[in-house]
């Protein structure tokens, strides 16, 4: 499993930033606003006249924020379902280069990522709502042909004009009334063969209708057997673009627990921001990301480069108190629900050689009794309000102790 060498850096990275930004950001009601409000296309297109981010804005600001937040890669919406491109394209006039902004934001973004040594991901929506053929292939066959042609041309542009690209994040591959024939209709095999020829090291997600390199659970952290990445918004709605009034944001604790849950199950966490039309990041997102970044500075060793933990490993105890991640001969117990002076962790078969607090390095008293790992002398109150990590040095690769058929004594 997971033999694919191209994807190793990405699996070690564990944490990335998703950026949804485009014309829809102006309206502040999410990236689906064109379709859900059935705005006439001509009217929506006029938003391009108002999409003029100030000179002082640079995508480098997102890149710096991602770094500060402990994220190792970014995925930017180069084009969402509305068809508006943040890059220069010979296949369309509906781009930020040919309208009021007169800027190639993809170029600026890629340059900033490279400058700060962060991996580059490009999101591209195959579907484009401006084409009637997307909605009804039978009635508008020419239009459907055109939209497929446009997608092939633009993916080729993205893969050719910006140097090395690390991730291609397709979206919007689904077609009304199509299931198995989706990749046939988009000619996805041919498309991805072209991508890999231009970008031999790239990793591609599963949304062109073909499995490719990784799975993409959306808004949940259910693991899958293949390499996987959970993408998620900080707000509670299914909107990813800027939503002006969005009161119910996930607290930092929840975001950190989601990250740990992904890492624990061998997956990545791609956390979204929806910048304002001027490119700035809203306060609520900023605060949370910086808090996660601070937590990762102290506890990142228990996240980056961790492996899929054996099923049931440290589940009782660590499952009740938090979650375990593993790396080599070490286990990281992420304690979210602090037990007080003593922590009892069951479900670990290994001998435990030593234990320490990850953040402070303080050594802890640990013993194994009747198969239980008992850690004593802990402070009464949780040292870190977001999660305290205890590192166990084991005598070998982490192994699960299965208690399920063993009666209590
Ligand atoms: O780019 C983000 C979403 O716009 C896109 N994928 C992520 C990464 C996406 N497209 N479709 N979906 C997600 C799922 C569809 C959700 C919907 Fe709805 C629920 C469509 C209609 C109801 C959200 C709420 C959008 C419109 C209303």
Coordinates of C-alpha atoms and ligand atoms in Angstrom, one line a residue:
X1 CA 0.0 0.0 0.0
X2 CA 1.1 3.5 -0.7
X3 CA 4.1 2.5 -2.7
X4 CA 3.7 5.5 -5.0
X5 CA 6.9 7.5 -4.5
X6 CA 5.6 10.7 -6.1
X7 CA 3.1 11.0 -3.3
X8 CA 5.4 10.5 -0.4
X9 CA 6.2 14.2 0.2
X10 CA 2.4 14.9 0.3
X11 CA 1.7 12.1 2.8
X12 CA 4.4 13.5 5.0
X13 CA 3.0 17.0 4.7
X14 CA -0.4 16.1 6.2
X15 CA -1.7 19.7 6.3
X16 CA -2.5 22.0 3.4
X17 CA -4.5 25.2 2.7
X18 CA -7.4 25.4 0.2
X19 CA -8.1 28.9 -1.2
X20 CA -11.5 29.6 -2.8
X21 CA -11.4 33.0 -4.5
X22 CA -13.0 34.4 -7.6
X23 CA -15.8 36.7 -8.8
X24 CA -18.3 35.1 -6.3
X25 CA -16.2 36.5 -3.5
X26 CA -17.6 40.0 -4.4
X27 CA -21.2 38.9 -3.6
X28 CA -20.2 37.2 -0.3
X29 CA -22.8 34.4 -0.6
X30 CA -20.5 31.5 -1.5
X31 CA -19.1 30.1 -4.7
X32 CA -22.3 28.6 -5.9
X33 CA -24.2 31.9 -6.0
X34 CA -24.5 32.0 -9.8
X35 CA -26.3 28.7 -10.0
X36 CA -28.3 28.7 -6.7
X37 CA -29.7 32.2 -7.4
X38 CA -30.0 31.6 -11.2
X39 CA -28.2 34.9 -11.9
X40 CA -28.3 35.7 -15.7
X41 CA -24.9 35.0 -17.1
X42 CA -24.5 38.5 -18.6
X43 CA -25.2 40.1 -15.2
X44 CA -22.8 37.8 -13.4
X45 CA -20.1 38.5 -16.0
X46 CA -20.3 42.2 -15.1
X47 CA -18.7 41.3 -11.7
X48 CA -15.4 41.1 -13.6
X49 CA -15.6 44.9 -14.0
X50 CA -15.5 45.1 -10.2
X51 CA -12.9 42.4 -9.5
X52 CA -10.0 44.8 -8.9
X53 CA -7.9 43.6 -6.0
X54 CA -5.7 46.5 -4.8
X55 CA -2.1 46.7 -5.9
X56 CA -1.0 46.1 -2.3
X57 CA -2.6 42.7 -2.4
X58 CA -0.3 39.8 -3.3
X59 CA -1.1 36.0 -3.1
X60 CA 2.2 36.0 -1.2
X61 CA 0.1 37.0 1.8
X62 CA -1.8 33.6 1.6
X63 CA 1.5 31.8 1.2
X64 CA 2.9 33.5 4.3
X65 CA -0.2 32.7 6.3
X66 CA -0.1 29.0 5.2
X67 CA 3.5 28.8 6.4
X68 CA 2.7 30.4 9.7
X69 CA -0.2 28.0 10.1
X70 CA 2.1 24.9 9.6
X71 CA 0.6 24.1 6.2
X72 CA 3.0 22.5 3.7
X73 CA 1.1 23.0 0.5
X74 CA -1.7 25.2 -1.0
X75 CA -4.5 24.5 -3.5
X76 CA -5.9 27.6 -5.3
X77 CA -9.1 27.7 -7.3
X78 CA -7.7 28.7 -10.7
X79 CA -11.2 28.4 -12.0
X80 CA -14.4 27.4 -10.3
X81 CA -17.8 26.3 -11.7
X82 CA -18.5 29.9 -12.9
X83 CA -15.8 29.6 -15.5
X84 CA -13.9 32.7 -14.4
X85 CA -10.1 32.1 -14.7
X86 CA -7.5 33.6 -12.5
X87 CA -5.0 32.9 -15.3
X88 CA -4.3 33.9 -18.8
X89 CA -6.0 31.7 -21.3
X90 CA -6.2 31.5 -25.1
X91 CA -9.4 29.4 -24.7
X92 CA -11.5 32.1 -22.9
X93 CA -11.8 35.9 -22.5
X94 CA -13.5 35.4 -19.1
X95 CA -10.2 35.8 -17.1
X96 CA -8.7 38.1 -14.6
X97 CA -6.0 38.9 -17.2
X98 CA -8.4 40.2 -19.8
X99 CA -10.8 42.0 -17.5
X100 CA -10.5 44.8 -15.0
X101 CA -7.9 43.3 -12.7
X102 CA -5.5 42.7 -15.6
X103 CA -3.5 40.3 -13.5
X104 CA -2.5 36.7 -13.8
X105 CA -3.1 35.6 -10.2
X106 CA -2.0 32.0 -10.8
X107 CA 1.4 33.2 -11.9
X108 CA 1.7 35.5 -8.9
X109 CA 0.6 32.6 -6.6
X110 CA 2.9 30.0 -8.1
X111 CA 5.9 32.5 -7.8
X112 CA 5.1 33.2 -4.2
X113 CA 4.8 29.5 -3.3
X114 CA 8.2 28.8 -4.9
X115 CA 9.7 31.8 -3.2
X116 CA 8.6 30.5 0.2
X117 CA 9.3 26.8 -0.6
X118 CA 5.7 25.7 -0.3
X119 CA 4.2 23.1 -2.6
X120 CA 1.9 24.3 -5.4
X121 CA -1.6 22.9 -6.0
X122 CA -4.0 24.0 -8.7
X123 CA -7.7 23.5 -8.4
X124 CA -9.5 23.3 -11.7
X125 CA -13.3 22.8 -12.2
X126 CA -14.0 20.7 -15.3
X127 CA -17.5 22.0 -15.5
X128 CA -18.3 25.5 -16.6
X129 CA -21.9 26.6 -15.9
X130 CA -21.8 29.1 -18.8
X131 CA -22.1 26.2 -21.3
X132 CA -25.7 25.0 -21.9
X133 CA -24.1 21.7 -23.1
X134 CA -23.0 21.1 -19.5
X135 CA -26.7 20.9 -18.4
X136 CA -28.1 19.1 -21.4
X137 CA -25.7 17.2 -23.6
X138 CA -28.4 15.8 -26.0
X139 CA -29.9 19.2 -26.7
X140 CA -26.7 21.2 -27.0
X141 CA -24.1 18.7 -28.3
X142 CA -21.9 21.3 -29.9
X143 CA -21.8 23.3 -26.6
X144 CA -20.8 20.2 -24.7
X145 CA -18.0 19.5 -27.2
X146 CA -16.8 23.1 -26.7
X147 CA -16.8 22.9 -22.9
X148 CA -14.7 19.6 -23.0
X149 CA -12.4 21.2 -25.5
X150 CA -12.0 24.3 -23.3
X151 CA -11.2 22.1 -20.3
X152 CA -8.5 20.2 -22.2
X153 CA -6.9 23.4 -23.5
X154 CA -6.9 25.2 -20.1
X155 CA -5.5 22.2 -18.2
X156 CA -2.8 22.1 -20.8
X157 CA -2.1 25.8 -20.3
X158 CA -2.0 25.4 -16.5
X159 CA 0.4 22.5 -16.9
X160 CA 2.6 24.3 -19.4
X161 CA 2.9 27.9 -18.4
X162 CA 3.8 28.0 -14.7
X163 CA 6.7 25.7 -14.2
X164 CA 6.5 22.8 -11.8
X165 CA 3.1 22.1 -10.4
X166 CA 2.8 19.6 -7.5
X167 CA -0.9 18.9 -7.3
X168 CA -3.7 19.0 -9.8
X169 CA -7.0 19.2 -7.9
X170 CA -9.9 18.5 -10.3
X171 CA -13.5 19.3 -9.3
X172 CA -16.9 19.5 -10.9
X173 CA -16.3 16.4 -13.0
X174 CA -19.8 15.0 -12.4
X175 CA -22.2 15.4 -15.3
X176 CA -26.0 15.3 -15.0
X177 CA -27.3 11.8 -15.7
X178 CA -23.8 10.3 -16.1
X179 CA -21.9 8.0 -13.8
X180 CA -19.6 5.4 -15.3
X181 CA -19.3 7.3 -18.5
X182 CA -18.1 10.5 -16.8
X183 CA -14.4 9.9 -17.6
X184 CA -15.3 9.0 -21.1
X185 CA -17.3 12.2 -21.7
X186 CA -14.5 14.3 -20.4
X187 CA -11.9 12.2 -22.1
X188 CA -10.1 12.0 -18.8
X189 CA -7.7 9.3 -19.7
X190 CA -6.3 11.4 -22.5
X191 CA -6.4 14.5 -20.3
X192 CA -4.4 13.0 -17.5
X193 CA -1.9 11.3 -19.8
X194 CA -1.2 14.8 -21.2
X195 CA -0.9 16.2 -17.6
X196 CA 1.6 13.5 -16.6
X197 CA 3.6 14.0 -19.8
X198 CA 4.0 17.7 -19.0
X199 CA 4.4 17.3 -15.2
X200 CA 5.9 13.8 -14.5
X201 CA 6.0 14.2 -10.7
X202 CA 2.5 15.7 -10.3
X203 CA -0.1 14.0 -8.1
X204 CA -3.7 14.1 -9.3
X205 CA -6.9 13.7 -7.3
X206 CA -9.8 11.4 -8.1
X207 CA -12.3 13.9 -9.4
X208 CA -11.9 13.6 -13.2
X209 CA -13.8 10.4 -12.8
X210 CA -10.6 8.3 -12.6
X211 CA -9.0 7.2 -9.3
X212 CA -5.5 8.6 -10.1
X213 CA -3.4 9.3 -6.9
X214 CA -5.7 10.2 -4.0
X215 CA -9.3 10.2 -2.7
X216 CA -11.0 13.4 -1.6
X217 CA -13.7 13.1 1.1
X218 CA -15.4 16.5 1.3
X219 CA -16.4 18.0 4.7
X220 CA -15.7 14.8 6.6
X221 CA -12.7 12.9 7.7
X222 CA -13.8 9.3 7.0
X223 CA -10.6 7.5 6.0
X224 CA -10.2 5.5 2.8
X225 CA -7.8 2.7 1.9
X226 CA -5.9 4.7 -0.7
X227 CA -4.0 7.9 0.0
X228 CA -6.7 10.4 1.0
X229 CA -7.2 14.0 1.9
X230 CA -10.2 15.5 3.7
X231 CA -11.1 19.0 2.4
X232 CA -13.1 21.1 4.8
X233 CA -14.4 24.6 5.4
X234 CA -14.0 26.5 8.7
X235 CA -17.6 27.7 8.5
X236 CA -20.6 25.4 8.8
X237 CA -22.3 25.8 5.5
X238 CA -21.3 24.0 2.3
X239 CA -20.0 27.3 0.9
X240 CA -16.3 27.7 0.3
X241 CA -16.0 31.1 -1.2
X242 CA -16.3 34.2 1.0
X243 CA -19.6 34.3 2.9
X244 CA -20.1 37.7 4.5
X245 CA -22.3 36.7 7.4
X246 CA -21.1 33.3 8.6
X247 CA -21.5 33.1 12.4
X248 CA -20.9 29.5 13.1
X249 CA -17.2 28.9 12.6
X250 CA -15.6 25.7 13.9
X251 CA -13.5 26.4 17.0
X252 CA -9.7 25.8 16.9
X253 CA -10.0 22.7 19.1
X254 CA -12.2 21.1 16.5
X255 CA -9.9 22.0 13.6
X256 CA -6.9 20.6 15.5
X257 CA -8.8 17.4 16.4
X258 CA -9.8 17.0 12.7
X259 CA -6.1 17.3 11.7
X260 CA -5.1 14.7 14.2
X261 CA -7.9 12.4 13.2
X262 CA -6.7 12.6 9.5
X263 CA -3.0 12.0 10.5
X264 CA -4.0 9.2 12.8
X265 CA -5.7 7.4 9.9
X266 CA -3.1 8.1 7.3
X267 CA -4.8 11.0 5.6
X268 CA -4.3 14.7 4.9
X269 CA -6.3 17.7 6.0
X270 CA -6.9 20.5 3.4
X271 CA -8.4 23.4 5.3
X272 CA -10.2 26.1 3.4
X273 CA -10.1 29.9 3.5
X274 CA -12.4 32.1 1.5
X275 CA -10.6 35.4 1.1
X276 CA -12.6 38.7 0.6
X277 CA -12.7 40.2 -2.9
X278 CA -9.7 42.3 -2.1
X279 CA -7.7 39.1 -1.3
X280 CA -7.5 39.7 2.4
X281 CA -8.3 36.9 4.9
X282 CA -11.1 37.5 7.3
X283 CA -10.2 37.8 11.0
X284 CA -12.1 34.7 12.1
X285 CA -10.0 32.5 9.8
X286 CA -6.8 34.3 10.5
X287 CA -7.1 33.8 14.3
X288 CA -7.8 30.1 14.0
X289 CA -5.0 29.4 11.5
X290 CA -2.5 31.2 13.6
X291 CA -3.5 29.3 16.7
X292 CA -3.2 26.0 14.8
X293 CA 0.3 27.2 13.6
X294 CA 1.4 27.9 17.2
X295 CA 0.2 24.5 18.3
X296 CA 2.0 22.8 15.4
X297 CA 5.2 24.6 16.3
X298 CA 5.2 22.6 19.6
X299 CA 3.5 19.5 18.5
X300 CA 4.2 19.1 14.8
X301 CA 6.4 16.1 15.3
X302 CA 3.2 14.1 16.2
X303 CA 1.6 15.2 12.8
X304 CA 4.2 15.5 10.0
X305 CA 5.5 12.3 8.6
X306 CA 3.2 10.2 10.8
X307 CA 1.9 6.9 9.3
X308 CA -1.4 5.2 9.3
X309 CA -1.8 3.7 12.8
X310 CA -2.6 0.0 13.1
X311 CA -6.3 -0.5 13.6
X312 CA -7.3 -0.3 17.3
X313 CA -3.9 0.9 18.4
X314 CA -4.2 2.7 21.7
X315 CA -7.8 3.0 21.0
X316 CA -9.0 2.4 24.5
X317 CA -7.6 5.1 26.6
X318 CA -6.2 7.1 23.8
X319 CA -9.6 6.8 22.1
X320 CA -11.3 8.0 25.1
X321 CA -8.9 10.7 25.9
X322 CA -7.9 11.7 22.4
X323 CA -6.2 10.0 19.4
X324 CA -2.9 8.3 18.7
X325 CA -0.6 8.9 15.8
X326 CA 2.5 6.7 15.0
X327 CA 5.9 7.1 13.4
X328 CA 8.6 4.5 13.4
X329 CA 8.9 3.1 16.9
X330 CA 7.0 6.0 18.5
X331 CA 3.5 6.6 19.4
X332 CA 2.1 10.1 20.0
X333 CA -0.9 10.3 22.3
X334 CA -2.8 13.4 21.5
X335 CA -4.7 14.0 24.7
X336 CA -7.7 16.3 24.2
X337 CA -9.7 15.3 27.3
X338 CA -7.2 15.6 30.0
X339 CA -7.5 12.8 32.7
X340 CA -5.7 14.6 35.6
X341 CA -2.6 13.1 37.3
X342 CA -2.8 9.7 35.7
X343 CA -3.4 8.5 32.2
X344 CA -4.3 4.9 31.4
X345 CA -3.9 3.8 27.8
X346 CA -4.9 0.4 26.7
X347 CA -4.7 -1.3 23.3
X348 CA -0.8 -1.1 23.0
X349 CA 1.0 -4.5 22.8
X350 CA 4.6 -3.1 22.8
X351 CA 6.9 -2.6 25.7
X352 CA 7.1 1.1 26.4
X353 CA 10.8 2.2 26.9
X354 CA 10.0 5.8 27.9
X355 CA 7.5 8.6 27.9
X356 CA 7.7 12.4 27.7
X357 CA 5.7 15.5 27.0
X358 CA 6.3 16.5 23.4
X359 CA 6.1 20.3 23.9
X360 CA 8.3 20.6 27.1
X361 CA 10.4 17.5 26.7
X362 CA 9.6 16.6 30.3
X363 CA 10.2 12.9 31.0
X364 CA 7.3 11.1 32.5
X365 CA 6.9 8.0 34.7
X366 CA 5.5 5.2 32.7
X367 CA 4.9 1.5 33.4
X368 CA 3.1 -1.4 31.8
X369 CA 0.7 -3.4 34.0
X370 CA -1.6 -6.1 32.9
X371 CA -1.2 -4.8 29.3
X372 CA -2.1 -1.3 30.3
X373 CA 0.2 1.7 29.8
X374 CA 0.0 3.8 32.9
X375 CA 1.5 7.3 32.9
X376 CA 1.8 8.9 36.4
X377 CA 2.8 12.3 37.7
X378 CA 0.9 14.4 35.2
X379 CA -0.2 17.9 36.1
X380 CA -3.8 18.1 37.3
X381 CA -4.8 20.5 34.6
X382 CA -4.2 20.2 30.8
X383 CA -0.9 21.9 29.9
X384 CA -2.3 22.8 26.4
X385 CA -5.9 23.9 26.0
X386 CA -5.9 22.5 22.4
X387 CA -4.3 19.2 23.0
X388 CA -1.3 17.9 24.9
X389 CA 0.9 15.3 23.2
X390 CA 2.7 12.6 25.1
X391 CA 5.4 10.6 23.2
X392 CA 5.9 7.0 23.9
X393 CA 9.1 5.3 22.8
X394 CA 8.2 1.7 22.0
X395 CA 10.4 -1.4 21.6
X396 CA 9.4 -1.8 18.0
X397 CA 6.7 -0.9 15.4
X398 CA 3.4 0.0 17.1
X399 CA 1.2 -3.1 17.6
X400 CA -2.3 -3.3 18.8
X401 CA -3.3 -5.3 21.8
X402 CA -6.8 -6.6 21.2
X403 CA -8.9 -6.7 24.4
X404 CA -12.2 -7.5 22.7
X405 CA -12.4 -11.1 23.9
X406 CA -10.7 -10.7 27.3
X407 CA -13.0 -10.6 30.3
X408 CA -12.4 -8.2 33.1
X409 CA -10.6 -9.6 36.2
Ligands
LIG1 O1 -15.2 23.9 -4.4 C1 -16.0 23.4 -3.4 C2 -17.4 23.2 -3.7 O2 -17.9 24.3 -4.4 C3 -17.3 22.0 -4.6 N1 -16.3 21.2 -4.1 C4 -15.6 22.0 -3.0 C5 -14.2 21.7 -2.9 C6 -18.6 21.3 -4.7 N2 -19.3 21.2 -5.7 N3 -20.4 20.5 -5.5 N4 -20.3 20.2 -4.2 C7 -19.2 20.7 -3.7 C8 -21.3 19.4 -3.6 C9 -22.7 20.1 -3.8 C10 -23.2 20.7 -2.8 C11 -24.6 21.3 -2.9 FE1 -25.3 23.1 -2.6 C12 -25.5 21.2 -1.9 C13 -25.1 21.7 -4.1 C14 -26.5 22.0 -3.8 C15 -26.7 21.7 -2.5 C16 -24.0 24.2 -1.6 C17 -25.3 24.4 -1.2 C18 -24.0 24.6 -2.9 C19 -25.3 25.0 -3.3 C20 -26.1 24.9 -2.2

